[in-house]
mmCIF file of C-alpha atoms and ligand atoms in Angstrom:
data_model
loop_
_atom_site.group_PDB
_atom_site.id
_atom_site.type_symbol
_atom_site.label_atom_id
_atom_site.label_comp_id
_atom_site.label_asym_id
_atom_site.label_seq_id
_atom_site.Cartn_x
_atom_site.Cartn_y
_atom_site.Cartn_z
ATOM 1 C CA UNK A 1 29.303 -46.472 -111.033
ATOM 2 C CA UNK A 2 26.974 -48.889 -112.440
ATOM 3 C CA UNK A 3 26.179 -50.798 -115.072
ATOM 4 C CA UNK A 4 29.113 -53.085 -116.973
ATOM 5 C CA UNK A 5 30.929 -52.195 -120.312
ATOM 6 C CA UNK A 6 28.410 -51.304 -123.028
ATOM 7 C CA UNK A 7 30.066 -50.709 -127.087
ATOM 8 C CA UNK A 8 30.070 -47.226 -129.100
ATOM 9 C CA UNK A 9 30.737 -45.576 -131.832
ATOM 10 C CA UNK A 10 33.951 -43.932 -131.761
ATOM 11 C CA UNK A 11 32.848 -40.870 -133.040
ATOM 12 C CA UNK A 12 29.896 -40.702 -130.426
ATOM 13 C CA UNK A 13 32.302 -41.681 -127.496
ATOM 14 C CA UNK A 14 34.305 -38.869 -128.389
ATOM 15 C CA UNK A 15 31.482 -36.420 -128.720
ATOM 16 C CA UNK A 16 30.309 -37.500 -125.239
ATOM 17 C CA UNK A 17 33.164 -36.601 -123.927
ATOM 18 C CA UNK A 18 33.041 -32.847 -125.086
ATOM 19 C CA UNK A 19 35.779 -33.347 -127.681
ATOM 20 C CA UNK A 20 34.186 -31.669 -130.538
ATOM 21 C CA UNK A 21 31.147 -31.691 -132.336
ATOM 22 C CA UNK A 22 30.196 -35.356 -134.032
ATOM 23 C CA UNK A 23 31.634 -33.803 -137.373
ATOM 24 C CA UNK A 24 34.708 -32.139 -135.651
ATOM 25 C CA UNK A 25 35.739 -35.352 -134.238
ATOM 26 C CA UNK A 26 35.691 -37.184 -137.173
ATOM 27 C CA UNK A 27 37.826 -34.834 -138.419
ATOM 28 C CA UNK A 28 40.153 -35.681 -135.865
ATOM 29 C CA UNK A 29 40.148 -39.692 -136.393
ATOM 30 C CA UNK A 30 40.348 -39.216 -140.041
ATOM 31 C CA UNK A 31 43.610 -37.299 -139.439
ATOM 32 C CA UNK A 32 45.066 -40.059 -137.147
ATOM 33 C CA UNK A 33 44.863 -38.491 -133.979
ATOM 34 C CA UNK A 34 43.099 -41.156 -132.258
ATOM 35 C CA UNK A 35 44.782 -44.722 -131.251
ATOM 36 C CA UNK A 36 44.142 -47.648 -129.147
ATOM 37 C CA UNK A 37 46.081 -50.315 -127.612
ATOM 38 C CA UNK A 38 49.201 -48.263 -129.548
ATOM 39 C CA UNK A 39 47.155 -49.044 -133.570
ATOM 40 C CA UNK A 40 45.739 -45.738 -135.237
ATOM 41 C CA UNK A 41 42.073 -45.777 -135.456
ATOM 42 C CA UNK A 42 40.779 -44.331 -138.583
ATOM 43 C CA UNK A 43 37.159 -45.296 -138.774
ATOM 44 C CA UNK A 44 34.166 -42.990 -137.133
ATOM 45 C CA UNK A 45 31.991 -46.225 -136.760
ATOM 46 C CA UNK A 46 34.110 -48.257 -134.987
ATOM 47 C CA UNK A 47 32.420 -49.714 -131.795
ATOM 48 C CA UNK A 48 34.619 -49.447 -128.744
ATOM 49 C CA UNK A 49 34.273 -51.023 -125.692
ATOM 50 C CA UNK A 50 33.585 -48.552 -122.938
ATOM 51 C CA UNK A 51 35.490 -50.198 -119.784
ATOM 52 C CA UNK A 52 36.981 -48.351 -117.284
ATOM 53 C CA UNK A 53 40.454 -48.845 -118.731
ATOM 54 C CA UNK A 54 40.183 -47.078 -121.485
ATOM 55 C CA UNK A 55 41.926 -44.128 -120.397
ATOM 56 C CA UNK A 56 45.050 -46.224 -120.098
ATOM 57 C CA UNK A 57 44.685 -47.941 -123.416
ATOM 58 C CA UNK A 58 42.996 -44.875 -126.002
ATOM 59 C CA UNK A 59 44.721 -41.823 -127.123
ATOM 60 C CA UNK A 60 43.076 -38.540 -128.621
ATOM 61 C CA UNK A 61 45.274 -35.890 -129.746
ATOM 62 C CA UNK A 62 48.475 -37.150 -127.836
ATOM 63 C CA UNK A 63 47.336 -37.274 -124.691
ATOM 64 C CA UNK A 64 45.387 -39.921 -123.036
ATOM 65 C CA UNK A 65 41.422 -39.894 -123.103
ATOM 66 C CA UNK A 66 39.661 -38.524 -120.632
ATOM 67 C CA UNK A 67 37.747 -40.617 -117.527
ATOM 68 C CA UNK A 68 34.778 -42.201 -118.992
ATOM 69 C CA UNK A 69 31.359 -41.454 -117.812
ATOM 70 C CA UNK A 70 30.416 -42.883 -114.373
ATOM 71 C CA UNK A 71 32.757 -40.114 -112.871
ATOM 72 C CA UNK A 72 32.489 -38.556 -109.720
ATOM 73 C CA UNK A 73 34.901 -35.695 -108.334
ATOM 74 C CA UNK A 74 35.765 -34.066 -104.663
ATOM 75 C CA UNK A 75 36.425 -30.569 -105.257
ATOM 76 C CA UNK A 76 37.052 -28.370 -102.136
ATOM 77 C CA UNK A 77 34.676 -25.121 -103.602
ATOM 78 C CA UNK A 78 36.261 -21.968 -102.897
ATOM 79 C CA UNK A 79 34.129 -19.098 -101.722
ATOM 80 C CA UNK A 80 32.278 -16.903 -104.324
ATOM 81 C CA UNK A 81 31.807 -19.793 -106.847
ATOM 82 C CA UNK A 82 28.448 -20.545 -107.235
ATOM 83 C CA UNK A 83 26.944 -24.114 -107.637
ATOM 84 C CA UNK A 84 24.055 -23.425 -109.910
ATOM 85 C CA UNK A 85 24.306 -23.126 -113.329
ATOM 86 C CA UNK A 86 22.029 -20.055 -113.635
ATOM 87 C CA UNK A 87 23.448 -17.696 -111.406
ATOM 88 C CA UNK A 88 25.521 -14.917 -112.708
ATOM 89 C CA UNK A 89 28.586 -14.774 -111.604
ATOM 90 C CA UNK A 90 31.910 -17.795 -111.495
ATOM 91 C CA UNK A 91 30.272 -21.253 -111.363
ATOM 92 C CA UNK A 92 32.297 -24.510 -110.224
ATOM 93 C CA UNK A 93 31.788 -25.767 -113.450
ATOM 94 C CA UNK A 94 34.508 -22.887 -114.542
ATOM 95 C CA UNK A 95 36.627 -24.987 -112.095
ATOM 96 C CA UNK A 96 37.154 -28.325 -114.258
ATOM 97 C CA UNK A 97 38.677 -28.627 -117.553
ATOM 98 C CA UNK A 98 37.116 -26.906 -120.106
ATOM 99 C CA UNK A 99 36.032 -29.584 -122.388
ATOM 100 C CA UNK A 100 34.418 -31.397 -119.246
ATOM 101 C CA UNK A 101 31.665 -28.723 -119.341
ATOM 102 C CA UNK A 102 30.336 -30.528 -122.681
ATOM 103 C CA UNK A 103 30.798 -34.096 -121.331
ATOM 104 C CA UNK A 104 27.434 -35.787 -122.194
ATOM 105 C CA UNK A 105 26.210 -36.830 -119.580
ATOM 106 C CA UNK A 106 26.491 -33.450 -118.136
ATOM 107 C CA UNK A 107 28.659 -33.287 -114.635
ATOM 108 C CA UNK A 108 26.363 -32.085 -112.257
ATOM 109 C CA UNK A 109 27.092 -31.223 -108.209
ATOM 110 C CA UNK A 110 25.542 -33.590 -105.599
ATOM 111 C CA UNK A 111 23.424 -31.083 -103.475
ATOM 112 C CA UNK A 112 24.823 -27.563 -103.075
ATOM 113 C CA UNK A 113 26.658 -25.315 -101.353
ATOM 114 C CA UNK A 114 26.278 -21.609 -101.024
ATOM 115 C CA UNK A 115 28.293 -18.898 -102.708
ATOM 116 C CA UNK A 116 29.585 -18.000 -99.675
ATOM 117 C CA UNK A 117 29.861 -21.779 -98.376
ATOM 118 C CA UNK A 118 33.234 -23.298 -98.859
ATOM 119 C CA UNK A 119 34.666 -27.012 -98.416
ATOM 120 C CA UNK A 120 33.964 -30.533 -100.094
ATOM 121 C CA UNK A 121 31.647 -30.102 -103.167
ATOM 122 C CA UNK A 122 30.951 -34.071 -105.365
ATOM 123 C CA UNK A 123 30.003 -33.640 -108.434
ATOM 124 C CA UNK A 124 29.331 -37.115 -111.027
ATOM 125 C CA UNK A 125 27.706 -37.725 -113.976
ATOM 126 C CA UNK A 126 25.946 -40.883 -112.606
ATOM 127 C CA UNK A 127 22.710 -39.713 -112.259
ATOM 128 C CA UNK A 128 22.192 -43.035 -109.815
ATOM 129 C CA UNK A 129 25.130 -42.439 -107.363
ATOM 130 C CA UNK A 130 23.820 -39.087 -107.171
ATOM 131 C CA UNK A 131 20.358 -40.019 -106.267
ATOM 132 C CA UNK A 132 22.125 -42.422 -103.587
ATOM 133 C CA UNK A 133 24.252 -39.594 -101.946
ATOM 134 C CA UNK A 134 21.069 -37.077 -101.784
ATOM 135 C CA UNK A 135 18.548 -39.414 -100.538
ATOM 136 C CA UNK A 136 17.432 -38.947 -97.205
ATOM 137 C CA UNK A 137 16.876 -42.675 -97.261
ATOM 138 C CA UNK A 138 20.601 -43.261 -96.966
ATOM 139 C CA UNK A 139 21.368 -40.745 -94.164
ATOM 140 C CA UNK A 140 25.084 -39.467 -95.359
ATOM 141 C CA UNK A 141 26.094 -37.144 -92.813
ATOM 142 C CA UNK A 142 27.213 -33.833 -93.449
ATOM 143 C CA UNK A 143 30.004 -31.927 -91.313
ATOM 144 C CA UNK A 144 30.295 -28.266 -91.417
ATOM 145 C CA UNK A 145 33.245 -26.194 -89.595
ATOM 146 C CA UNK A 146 30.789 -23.143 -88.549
ATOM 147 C CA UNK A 147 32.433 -19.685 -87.449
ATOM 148 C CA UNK A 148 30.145 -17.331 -84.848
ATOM 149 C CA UNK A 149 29.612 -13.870 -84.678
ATOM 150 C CA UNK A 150 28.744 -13.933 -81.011
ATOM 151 C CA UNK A 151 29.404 -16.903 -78.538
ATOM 152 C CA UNK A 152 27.337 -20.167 -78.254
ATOM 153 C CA UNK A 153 25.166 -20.389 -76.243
ATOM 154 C CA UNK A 154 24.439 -23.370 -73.632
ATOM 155 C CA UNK A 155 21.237 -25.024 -74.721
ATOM 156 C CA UNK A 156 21.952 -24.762 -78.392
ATOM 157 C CA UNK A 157 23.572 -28.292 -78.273
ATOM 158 C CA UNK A 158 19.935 -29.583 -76.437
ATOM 159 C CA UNK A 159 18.080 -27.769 -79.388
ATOM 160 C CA UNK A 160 19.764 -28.816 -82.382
ATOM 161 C CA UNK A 161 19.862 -31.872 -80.649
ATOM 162 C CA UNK A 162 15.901 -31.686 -79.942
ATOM 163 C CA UNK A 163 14.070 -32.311 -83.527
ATOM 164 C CA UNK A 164 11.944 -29.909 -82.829
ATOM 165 C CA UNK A 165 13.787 -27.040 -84.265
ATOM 166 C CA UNK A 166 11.676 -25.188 -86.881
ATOM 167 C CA UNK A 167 13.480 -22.970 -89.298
ATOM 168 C CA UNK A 168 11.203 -19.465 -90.361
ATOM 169 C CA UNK A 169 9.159 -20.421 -93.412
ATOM 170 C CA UNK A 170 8.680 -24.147 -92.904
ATOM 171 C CA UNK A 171 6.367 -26.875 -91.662
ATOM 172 C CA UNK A 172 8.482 -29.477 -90.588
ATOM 173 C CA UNK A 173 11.163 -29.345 -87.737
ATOM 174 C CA UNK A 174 14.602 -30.270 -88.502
ATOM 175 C CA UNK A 175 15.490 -34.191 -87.997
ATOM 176 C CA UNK A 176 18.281 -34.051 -84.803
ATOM 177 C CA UNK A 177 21.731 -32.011 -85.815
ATOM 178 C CA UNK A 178 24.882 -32.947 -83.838
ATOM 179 C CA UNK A 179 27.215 -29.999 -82.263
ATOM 180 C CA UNK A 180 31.007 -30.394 -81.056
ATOM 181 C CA UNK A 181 31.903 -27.159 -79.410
ATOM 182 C CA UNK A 182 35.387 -25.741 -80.666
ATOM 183 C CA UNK A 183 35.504 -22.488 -79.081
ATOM 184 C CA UNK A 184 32.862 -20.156 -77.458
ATOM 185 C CA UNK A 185 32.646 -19.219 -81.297
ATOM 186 C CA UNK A 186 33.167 -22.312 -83.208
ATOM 187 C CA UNK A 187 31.803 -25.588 -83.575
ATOM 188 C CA UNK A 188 31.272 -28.168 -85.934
ATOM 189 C CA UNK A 189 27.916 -29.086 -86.828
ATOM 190 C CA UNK A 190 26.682 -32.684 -88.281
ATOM 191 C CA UNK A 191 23.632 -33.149 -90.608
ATOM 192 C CA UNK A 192 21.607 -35.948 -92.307
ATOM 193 C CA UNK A 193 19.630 -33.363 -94.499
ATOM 194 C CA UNK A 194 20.116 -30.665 -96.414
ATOM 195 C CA UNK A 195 17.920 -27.804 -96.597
ATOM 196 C CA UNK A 196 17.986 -24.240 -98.126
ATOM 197 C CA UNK A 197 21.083 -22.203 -96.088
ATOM 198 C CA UNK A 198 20.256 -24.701 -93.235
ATOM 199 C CA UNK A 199 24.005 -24.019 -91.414
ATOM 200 C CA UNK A 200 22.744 -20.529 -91.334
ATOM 201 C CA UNK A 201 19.425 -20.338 -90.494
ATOM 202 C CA UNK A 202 19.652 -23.275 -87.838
ATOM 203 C CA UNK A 203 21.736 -20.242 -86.085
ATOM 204 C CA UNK A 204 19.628 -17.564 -86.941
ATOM 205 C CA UNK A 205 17.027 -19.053 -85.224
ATOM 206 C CA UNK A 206 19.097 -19.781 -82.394
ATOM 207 C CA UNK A 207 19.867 -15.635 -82.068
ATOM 208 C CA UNK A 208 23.162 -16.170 -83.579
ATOM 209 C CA UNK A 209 25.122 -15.191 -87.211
ATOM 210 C CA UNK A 210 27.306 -17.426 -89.406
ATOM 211 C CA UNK A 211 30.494 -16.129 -90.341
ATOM 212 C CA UNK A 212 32.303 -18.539 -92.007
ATOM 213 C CA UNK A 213 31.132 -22.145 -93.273
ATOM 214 C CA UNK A 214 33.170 -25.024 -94.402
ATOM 215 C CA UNK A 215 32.222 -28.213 -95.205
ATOM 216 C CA UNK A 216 34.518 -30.514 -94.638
ATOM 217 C CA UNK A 217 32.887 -33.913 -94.286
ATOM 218 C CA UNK A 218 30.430 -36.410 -96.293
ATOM 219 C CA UNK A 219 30.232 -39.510 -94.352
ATOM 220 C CA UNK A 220 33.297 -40.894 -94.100
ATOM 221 C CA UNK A 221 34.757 -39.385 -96.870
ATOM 222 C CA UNK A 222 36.947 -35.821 -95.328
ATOM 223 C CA UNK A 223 38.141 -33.507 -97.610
ATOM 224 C CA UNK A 224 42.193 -33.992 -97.605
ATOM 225 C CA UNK A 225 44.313 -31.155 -96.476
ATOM 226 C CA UNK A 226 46.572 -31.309 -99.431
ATOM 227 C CA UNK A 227 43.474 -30.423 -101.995
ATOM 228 C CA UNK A 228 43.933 -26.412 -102.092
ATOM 229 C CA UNK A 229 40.637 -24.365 -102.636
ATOM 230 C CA UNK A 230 39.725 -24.878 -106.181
ATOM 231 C CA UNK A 231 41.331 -28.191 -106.760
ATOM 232 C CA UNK A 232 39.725 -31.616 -107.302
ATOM 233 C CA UNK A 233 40.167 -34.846 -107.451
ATOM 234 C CA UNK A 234 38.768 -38.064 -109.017
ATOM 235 C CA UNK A 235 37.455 -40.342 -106.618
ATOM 236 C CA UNK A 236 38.148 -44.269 -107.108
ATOM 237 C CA UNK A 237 36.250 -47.265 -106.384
ATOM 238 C CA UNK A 238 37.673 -47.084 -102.048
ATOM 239 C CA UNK A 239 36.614 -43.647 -101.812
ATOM 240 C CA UNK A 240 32.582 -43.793 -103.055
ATOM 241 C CA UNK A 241 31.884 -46.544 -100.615
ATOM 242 C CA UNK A 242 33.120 -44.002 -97.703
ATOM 243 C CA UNK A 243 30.739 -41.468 -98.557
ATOM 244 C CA UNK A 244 27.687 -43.868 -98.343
ATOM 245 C CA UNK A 245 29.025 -45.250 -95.178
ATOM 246 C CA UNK A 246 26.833 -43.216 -92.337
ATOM 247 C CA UNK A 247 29.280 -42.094 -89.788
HETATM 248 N N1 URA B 301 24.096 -24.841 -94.772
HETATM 249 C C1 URA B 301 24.208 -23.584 -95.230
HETATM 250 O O1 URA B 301 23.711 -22.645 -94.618
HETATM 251 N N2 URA B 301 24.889 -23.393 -96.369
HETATM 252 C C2 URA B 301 25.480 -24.373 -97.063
HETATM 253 O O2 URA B 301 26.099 -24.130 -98.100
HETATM 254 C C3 URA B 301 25.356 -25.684 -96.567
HETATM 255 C C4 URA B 301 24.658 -25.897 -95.416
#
């Protein structure tokens, strides 16, 4: 969400925005299919304006065009979709429209979550916002709804609390987590970083096993109940400044 309008070729805008190949959309503005502001536009090199009302004022192929870059979506990940785009397996990519996956710049998700991790997932385009959401620098807090195999115990609340807590592998303990105790085997647990399977392993080393985790939570952005597992949604210009607001 940064710069201000820049100009394009029609052809490349297109292209960009996973509609074809640069020679497959010009097939489709030579045939007519394109239109702005209601006039047919019939000429690949036309420079548009990119502004963010473009969707409202461009059509391609009777319907209106899609978001222009500087996107960024909530999606509430299901489990068993994976956020990588190496794994085998369904990816969340599978999860937006099809001609989204060859949007140039690519979508990307802002961190991770695990397979088995559901909850809210960003992804964006805008490699800057992304940068801004990850840093450690900017402290967005992360809320997880964690499920127990066995009940908490007392002083985990003092230990995650401690930042001293050193997961198996690494050098450097974990900055101070926050707890709010649900049930003996529930809780929700509070972040500012975001290591590998931290949720889990933070209970591991605590004697205890995850067995269920849902994000629900991104500073003050929560994930709305009415978005079913699966679904996303675009977020606007009110909603990005919520999830860099440290709650
Ligand atoms: N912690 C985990 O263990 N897994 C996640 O997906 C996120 C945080």
């Amino acid at each position: 969400m940064s710069k201000g309008p820049v100009s394009m070729r029609l052809d490349r805008l297109l292209a960009n925005l996973g509609y074809g190949t640069r020679s497959e959309v010009q097939r489709m503005i030579r045939a007519g299919r394109v239109s702005l502001d209601g006039v047919r536009l019939k000429e690949n090199d036309q420079r548009i304006v990119v502004s963010a009302d473009l969707p409202a004022r461009m059509w391609v192929a009777n319907e209106p065009l899609d978001p222009i870059s500087g996107l960024c979506l909530m999606l509430n990940k299901p489990v068993g979709v994976t956020c990588s785009h190496k794994e085998q397996g369904p990816l969340v990519y599978s999860l937006l429209p099809e001609r989204w996956r060859r949007r140039e710049p690519a979508i990307s998700t802002v961190g991770r979550l695990d397979k088995e991790t559901s909850g809210l997932l960003l992804l964006t385009d805008d490699g800057v916002l992304l940068h801004k959401i990850i840093s450690p620098r900017n402290h967005v807090t992360k809320r997880y709804d964690v499920t127990l195999d066995r009940p908490l115990g007392d002083d985990v609340a003092k230990i995650f609390a401690s930042g001293t807590l050193m997961l198996e592998g690494e050098k450097k303990p974990l900055l101070p987590a926050g707890i709010e105790v649900v049930s003996s085997t529930r809780a929700f647990v509070t972040l500012t970083e975001g290591r590998y399977h931290q949720v889990r392993r933070m209970f591991a080393a605590v004697g205890n096993h995850v067995t269920a985790l849902h994000r629900d939570r991104m500073g003050g952005l929560t994930l709305p109940d009415d978005l079913a597992p699966g679904e996303f949604r675009i977020l606007g210009e009110t909603d990005l400044p919520l999830v860099l607001k440290a709650v």
